[in-house]
Amino acid sequence: GAVVSQHPSWVICKSGTSVKIECRSLDFQATTMFWYRQFPKQSLMLMATSNEGSKATYEQGVEKDKFLINHASLTLSTLTVTSAHPEDSSFYICRAQVSSYEQYFGPGTRLTVT
Amino acid sequence: TQLLEQSPQFLSIQEGENLTVYCNSSSVFSSLQWYRQEPGEGPVLLVTVVTGGEVKKLKRLTFQFGDARKDSSLHITAAQPGDTGLYLCAGARNNNDMRFGAGTRLTVKP
């Protein structure tokens, strides 16, 4: 089946630094990629939607200058958390969409900001 | 306010019992999906339902999409410890707009 990878799977960084998370579709091209954030014992909250070659669309309340999304190709999207703070610690998950009925989640990246 | 309301939020049962999880909304969805997520992993798709009134079975799991395409249920028969996890419903209103419910955390005790 289709596979989506995320790198790194977990990362610890110091407050004030930036962290880049990669989401790759390994054996298919994704027209659209989505980024979610999930806090412990909570559901997934959509952060932004990105289409290859265009600017990401951010959900209300998500700072686009803090969470930079780049979707340079049909197989790669990156999320950069800039000037990270402890409250940014969370589980970040990407979803790669082939069509409205075919989409796959990545395994997630656990970010801990100290 | 969640677009999709899931209930119950938590459920702890003994192995062998049956259970039903509900996903309700005031919005109509073009499709609805159920996922299961284990700690530290991404959600895994269980099923997609697209037709009002549709019923799909996956071994001991039965999924139903409401006639009006606003609600769905997941029924598990003879639950096993391996069924333990976070169950999420997600509704799609158009090609890209997919929203998740808050999830139901199921624990099946041996």
XYZ file of C-alpha atoms in Angstrom:
224
model
C 0.000 0.000 0.000
C 0.890 3.656 -0.249
C 3.423 4.909 2.247
C 3.979 8.334 3.704
C 7.098 8.959 5.741
C 7.953 11.720 8.167
C 11.378 12.769 9.285
C 12.396 13.044 11.982
C 10.096 10.777 13.952
C 10.958 12.650 17.094
C 12.993 15.728 17.884
C 13.995 17.652 20.977
C 15.059 21.257 20.533
C 15.793 24.248 22.683
C 13.426 27.144 22.984
C 14.063 29.769 20.305
C 15.463 27.400 17.693
C 13.761 26.271 14.485
C 12.837 22.735 13.513
C 12.040 21.378 10.062
C 9.783 18.353 9.625
C 9.614 16.538 6.301
C 6.665 14.639 4.887
C 7.270 12.434 1.870
C 4.952 10.284 -0.197
C 7.170 7.367 -1.119
C 5.352 5.653 -3.968
C 2.755 8.112 -5.180
C 2.289 11.756 -5.996
C 0.166 13.783 -3.625
C -1.735 16.686 -5.096
C -2.358 18.113 -1.679
C -0.727 17.701 1.692
C -2.185 18.616 5.043
C -0.493 19.290 8.350
C -2.116 18.489 11.663
C -1.149 19.001 15.269
C -2.244 16.673 18.011
C -1.845 17.352 21.716
C -1.834 14.465 24.189
C -5.140 12.649 24.403
C -6.733 15.019 21.924
C -7.818 14.766 18.326
C -6.091 16.068 15.223
C -6.356 19.777 14.555
C -5.786 20.924 10.995
C -3.063 23.534 10.772
C -2.714 24.140 7.059
C -3.336 22.813 3.577
C -0.697 22.971 0.893
C -0.760 22.330 -2.815
C 2.417 21.767 -4.751
C 3.888 24.988 -6.052
C 1.516 27.341 -4.273
C 1.268 29.010 -0.897
C -0.233 27.092 1.960
C -3.661 27.927 3.313
C -3.600 28.234 7.082
C -6.436 27.571 9.480
C -7.692 30.372 11.676
C -5.448 30.875 14.668
C -2.380 29.248 13.100
C 0.465 31.714 12.620
C 1.792 31.390 9.098
C 5.035 33.159 9.994
C 5.679 30.697 12.777
C 4.719 27.523 10.979
C 6.322 27.751 7.552
C 5.097 25.248 5.009
C 6.855 24.520 1.756
C 5.475 22.128 -0.832
C 8.191 22.087 -3.451
C 7.219 18.856 -5.195
C 4.377 16.356 -5.464
C 6.200 14.052 -3.072
C 7.582 16.407 -0.442
C 6.149 18.943 1.959
C 8.008 20.504 4.866
C 6.801 22.186 8.030
C 9.247 24.459 9.803
C 8.454 25.528 13.341
C 10.323 28.785 13.784
C 11.450 30.159 17.138
C 9.954 27.182 18.876
C 8.560 27.503 22.387
C 7.560 24.823 24.886
C 3.878 25.319 24.010
C 4.725 24.186 20.456
C 5.568 20.750 21.826
C 3.151 18.413 20.146
C 2.693 15.521 17.742
C 2.739 16.779 14.160
C 1.165 14.600 11.474
C 0.970 15.072 7.725
C -1.670 13.677 5.387
C -1.002 13.182 1.702
C -3.991 13.214 -0.628
C -4.213 11.503 -3.976
C -7.948 12.092 -4.396
C -10.893 12.909 -2.161
C -11.222 9.217 -1.301
C -7.568 8.219 -1.279
C -5.284 9.715 1.298
C -2.652 8.525 3.702
C -1.272 9.733 6.991
C 2.355 9.895 7.940
C 3.535 8.234 11.159
C 3.896 11.578 12.914
C 6.726 13.590 14.429
C 6.910 14.216 18.132
C 8.393 17.624 18.880
C 9.548 18.490 22.368
C 10.765 22.021 23.012
C 12.760 22.474 26.205
C -16.965 23.824 18.840
C -16.230 20.501 17.139
C -17.854 20.076 13.773
C -18.098 16.365 14.522
C -19.173 15.191 17.959
C -17.969 11.778 18.990
C -19.346 9.807 21.887
C -18.406 8.396 24.213
C -15.107 10.162 24.727
C -13.727 7.301 26.795
C -14.784 3.686 26.938
C -13.325 0.886 29.019
C -14.773 -2.579 28.581
C -13.936 -6.235 29.155
C -12.775 -8.526 26.411
C -15.737 -10.105 24.641
C -18.152 -7.220 25.130
C -19.767 -5.291 22.308
C -19.610 -1.531 21.900
C -20.809 1.267 19.666
C -19.132 4.597 19.011
C -21.110 7.480 17.547
C -20.123 10.369 15.339
C -22.694 13.129 14.901
C -22.861 16.446 13.122
C -25.333 19.025 11.899
C -23.415 19.182 8.615
C -23.810 16.946 5.594
C -20.667 15.162 4.446
C -19.760 13.846 1.035
C -17.889 11.034 2.755
C -16.951 9.953 6.230
C -13.975 7.977 7.375
C -13.089 6.085 10.511
C -9.524 5.796 11.710
C -7.755 4.010 14.538
C -4.683 5.538 16.066
C -2.229 4.002 18.484
C 0.041 6.091 20.722
C 2.947 7.670 18.876
C 1.666 6.671 15.464
C -0.372 8.240 12.706
C -4.036 7.336 12.192
C -4.755 4.253 10.117
C -7.791 4.278 7.859
C -10.404 1.644 8.698
C -13.188 2.495 6.287
C -14.692 5.155 4.045
C -18.460 5.473 3.660
C -19.969 7.673 0.976
C -23.615 6.703 0.497
C -26.385 7.599 2.938
C -27.534 4.479 4.761
C -24.433 2.557 3.743
C -23.261 -0.267 5.990
C -19.786 -1.721 5.746
C -18.354 -4.627 7.667
C -14.716 -5.263 8.406
C -14.445 -8.508 10.366
C -15.863 -7.673 13.811
C -16.323 -3.986 12.952
C -19.554 -2.658 11.428
C -19.736 0.898 10.129
C -22.924 2.718 9.251
C -23.432 6.055 7.524
C -26.659 7.855 8.386
C -29.318 8.281 5.729
C -28.811 12.045 5.746
C -25.029 11.676 5.692
C -24.700 13.673 8.913
C -23.805 10.893 11.310
C -22.108 7.553 11.536
C -21.562 4.713 13.970
C -18.918 2.103 14.552
C -19.935 -1.129 16.238
C -17.394 -3.635 17.478
C -18.502 -7.160 18.304
C -16.659 -9.263 20.845
C -13.983 -6.670 21.500
C -10.418 -7.847 21.970
C -7.452 -6.173 23.706
C -5.974 -5.546 20.271
C -8.875 -3.226 19.536
C -7.582 -0.787 22.134
C -6.813 2.615 20.634
C -8.129 6.024 19.712
C -10.957 5.873 17.188
C -11.438 8.971 15.094
C -14.182 9.831 12.678
C -13.478 12.348 9.935
C -15.983 13.969 7.631
C -15.225 15.471 4.238
C -17.417 18.291 2.956
C -15.539 18.727 -0.303
C -12.338 17.468 -1.802
C -10.028 19.005 0.742
C -12.025 20.007 3.786
C -11.776 17.041 6.141
C -12.493 17.549 9.828
C -11.920 15.181 12.691
C -14.002 14.378 15.696
C -12.463 14.572 19.157
C -11.980 10.816 19.217
C -13.073 7.915 21.372
C -10.398 6.319 23.489
C -11.192 2.631 23.799
C -9.571 0.307 26.296
C -10.360 -3.386 26.144
C -9.233 -5.236 29.231
C -8.333 -8.926 29.022
